[in-house]
mmCIF file of C-alpha atoms in Angstrom:
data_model
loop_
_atom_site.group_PDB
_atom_site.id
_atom_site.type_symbol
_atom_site.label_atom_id
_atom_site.label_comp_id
_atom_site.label_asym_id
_atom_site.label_seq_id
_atom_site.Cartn_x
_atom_site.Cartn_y
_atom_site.Cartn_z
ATOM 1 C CA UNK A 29 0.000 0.000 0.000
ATOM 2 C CA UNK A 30 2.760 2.235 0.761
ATOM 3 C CA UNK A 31 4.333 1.881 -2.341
ATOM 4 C CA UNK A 32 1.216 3.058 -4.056
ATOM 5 C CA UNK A 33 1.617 6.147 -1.799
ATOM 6 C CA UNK A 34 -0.695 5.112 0.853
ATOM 7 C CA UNK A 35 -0.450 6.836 4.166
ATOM 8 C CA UNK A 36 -3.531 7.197 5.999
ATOM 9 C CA UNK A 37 -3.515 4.139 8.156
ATOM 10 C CA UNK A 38 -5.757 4.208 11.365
ATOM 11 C CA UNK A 39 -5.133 0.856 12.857
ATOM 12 C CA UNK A 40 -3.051 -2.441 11.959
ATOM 13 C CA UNK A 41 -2.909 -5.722 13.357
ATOM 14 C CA UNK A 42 -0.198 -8.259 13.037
ATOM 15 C CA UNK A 43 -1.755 -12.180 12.336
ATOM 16 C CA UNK A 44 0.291 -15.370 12.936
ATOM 17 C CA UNK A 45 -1.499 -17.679 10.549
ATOM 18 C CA UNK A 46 -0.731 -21.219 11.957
ATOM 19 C CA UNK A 47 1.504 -23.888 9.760
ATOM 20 C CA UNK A 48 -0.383 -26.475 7.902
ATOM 21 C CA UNK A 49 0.683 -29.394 10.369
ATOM 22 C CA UNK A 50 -0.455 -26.611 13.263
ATOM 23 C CA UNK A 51 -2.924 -28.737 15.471
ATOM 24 C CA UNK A 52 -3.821 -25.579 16.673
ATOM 25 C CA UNK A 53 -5.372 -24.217 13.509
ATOM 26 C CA UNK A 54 -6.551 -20.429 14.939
ATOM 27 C CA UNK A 55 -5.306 -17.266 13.340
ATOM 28 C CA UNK A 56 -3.523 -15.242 16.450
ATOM 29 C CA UNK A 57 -2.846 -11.343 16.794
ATOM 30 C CA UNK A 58 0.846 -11.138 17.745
ATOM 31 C CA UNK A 59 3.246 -8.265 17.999
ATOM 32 C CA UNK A 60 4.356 -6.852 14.933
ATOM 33 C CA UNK A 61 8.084 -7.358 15.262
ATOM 34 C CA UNK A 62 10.896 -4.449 15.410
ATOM 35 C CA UNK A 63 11.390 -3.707 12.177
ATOM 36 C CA UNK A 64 7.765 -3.786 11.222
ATOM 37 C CA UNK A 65 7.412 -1.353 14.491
ATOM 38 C CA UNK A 66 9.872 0.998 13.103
ATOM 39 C CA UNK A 67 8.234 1.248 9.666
ATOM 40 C CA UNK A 68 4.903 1.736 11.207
ATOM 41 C CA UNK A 69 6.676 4.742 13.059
ATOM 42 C CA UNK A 70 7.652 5.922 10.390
ATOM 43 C CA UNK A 71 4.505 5.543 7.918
ATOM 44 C CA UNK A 72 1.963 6.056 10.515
ATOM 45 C CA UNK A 73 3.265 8.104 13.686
ATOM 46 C CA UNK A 74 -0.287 8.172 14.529
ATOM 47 C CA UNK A 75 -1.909 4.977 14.001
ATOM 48 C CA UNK A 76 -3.001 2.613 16.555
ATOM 49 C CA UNK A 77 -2.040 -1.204 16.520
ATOM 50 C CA UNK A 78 -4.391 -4.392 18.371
ATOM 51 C CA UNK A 79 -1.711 -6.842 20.237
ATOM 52 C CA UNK A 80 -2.470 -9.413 23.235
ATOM 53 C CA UNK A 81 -1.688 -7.989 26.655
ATOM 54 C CA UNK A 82 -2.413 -10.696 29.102
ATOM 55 C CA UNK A 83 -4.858 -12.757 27.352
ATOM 56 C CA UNK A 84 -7.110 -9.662 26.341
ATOM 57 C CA UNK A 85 -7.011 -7.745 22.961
ATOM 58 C CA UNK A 86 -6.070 -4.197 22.934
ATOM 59 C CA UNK A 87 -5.369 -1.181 21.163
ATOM 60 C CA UNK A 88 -2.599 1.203 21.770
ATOM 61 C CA UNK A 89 -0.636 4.145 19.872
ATOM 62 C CA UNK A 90 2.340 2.649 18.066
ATOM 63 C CA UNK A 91 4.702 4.799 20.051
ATOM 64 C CA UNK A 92 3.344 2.612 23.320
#
Protein backbone atom coordinates (compact mmCIF):
# COMPACT_ATOMS: atom_id res chain seq x y z
CA UNK A 1 0.00 0.00 0.00
CA UNK A 2 2.76 2.23 0.76
CA UNK A 3 4.33 1.88 -2.34
CA UNK A 4 1.22 3.06 -4.06
CA UNK A 5 1.62 6.15 -1.80
CA UNK A 6 -0.70 5.11 0.85
CA UNK A 7 -0.45 6.84 4.17
CA UNK A 8 -3.53 7.20 6.00
CA UNK A 9 -3.51 4.14 8.16
CA UNK A 10 -5.76 4.21 11.36
CA UNK A 11 -5.13 0.86 12.86
CA UNK A 12 -3.05 -2.44 11.96
CA UNK A 13 -2.91 -5.72 13.36
CA UNK A 14 -0.20 -8.26 13.04
CA UNK A 15 -1.75 -12.18 12.34
CA UNK A 16 0.29 -15.37 12.94
CA UNK A 17 -1.50 -17.68 10.55
CA UNK A 18 -0.73 -21.22 11.96
CA UNK A 19 1.50 -23.89 9.76
CA UNK A 20 -0.38 -26.48 7.90
CA UNK A 21 0.68 -29.39 10.37
CA UNK A 22 -0.46 -26.61 13.26
CA UNK A 23 -2.92 -28.74 15.47
CA UNK A 24 -3.82 -25.58 16.67
CA UNK A 25 -5.37 -24.22 13.51
CA UNK A 26 -6.55 -20.43 14.94
CA UNK A 27 -5.31 -17.27 13.34
CA UNK A 28 -3.52 -15.24 16.45
CA UNK A 29 -2.85 -11.34 16.79
CA UNK A 30 0.85 -11.14 17.74
CA UNK A 31 3.25 -8.26 18.00
CA UNK A 32 4.36 -6.85 14.93
CA UNK A 33 8.08 -7.36 15.26
CA UNK A 34 10.90 -4.45 15.41
CA UNK A 35 11.39 -3.71 12.18
CA UNK A 36 7.77 -3.79 11.22
CA UNK A 37 7.41 -1.35 14.49
CA UNK A 38 9.87 1.00 13.10
CA UNK A 39 8.23 1.25 9.67
CA UNK A 40 4.90 1.74 11.21
CA UNK A 41 6.68 4.74 13.06
CA UNK A 42 7.65 5.92 10.39
CA UNK A 43 4.51 5.54 7.92
CA UNK A 44 1.96 6.06 10.51
CA UNK A 45 3.26 8.10 13.69
CA UNK A 46 -0.29 8.17 14.53
CA UNK A 47 -1.91 4.98 14.00
CA UNK A 48 -3.00 2.61 16.56
CA UNK A 49 -2.04 -1.20 16.52
CA UNK A 50 -4.39 -4.39 18.37
CA UNK A 51 -1.71 -6.84 20.24
CA UNK A 52 -2.47 -9.41 23.23
CA UNK A 53 -1.69 -7.99 26.65
CA UNK A 54 -2.41 -10.70 29.10
CA UNK A 55 -4.86 -12.76 27.35
CA UNK A 56 -7.11 -9.66 26.34
CA UNK A 57 -7.01 -7.75 22.96
CA UNK A 58 -6.07 -4.20 22.93
CA UNK A 59 -5.37 -1.18 21.16
CA UNK A 60 -2.60 1.20 21.77
CA UNK A 61 -0.64 4.15 19.87
CA UNK A 62 2.34 2.65 18.07
CA UNK A 63 4.70 4.80 20.05
CA UNK A 64 3.34 2.61 23.32
Amino acid sequence: MTSDGEKGFETIVAVKHPYSDDEDRALKVVSPCGMCRELISDIAKDCFVILTVNGKTVKVKIGE
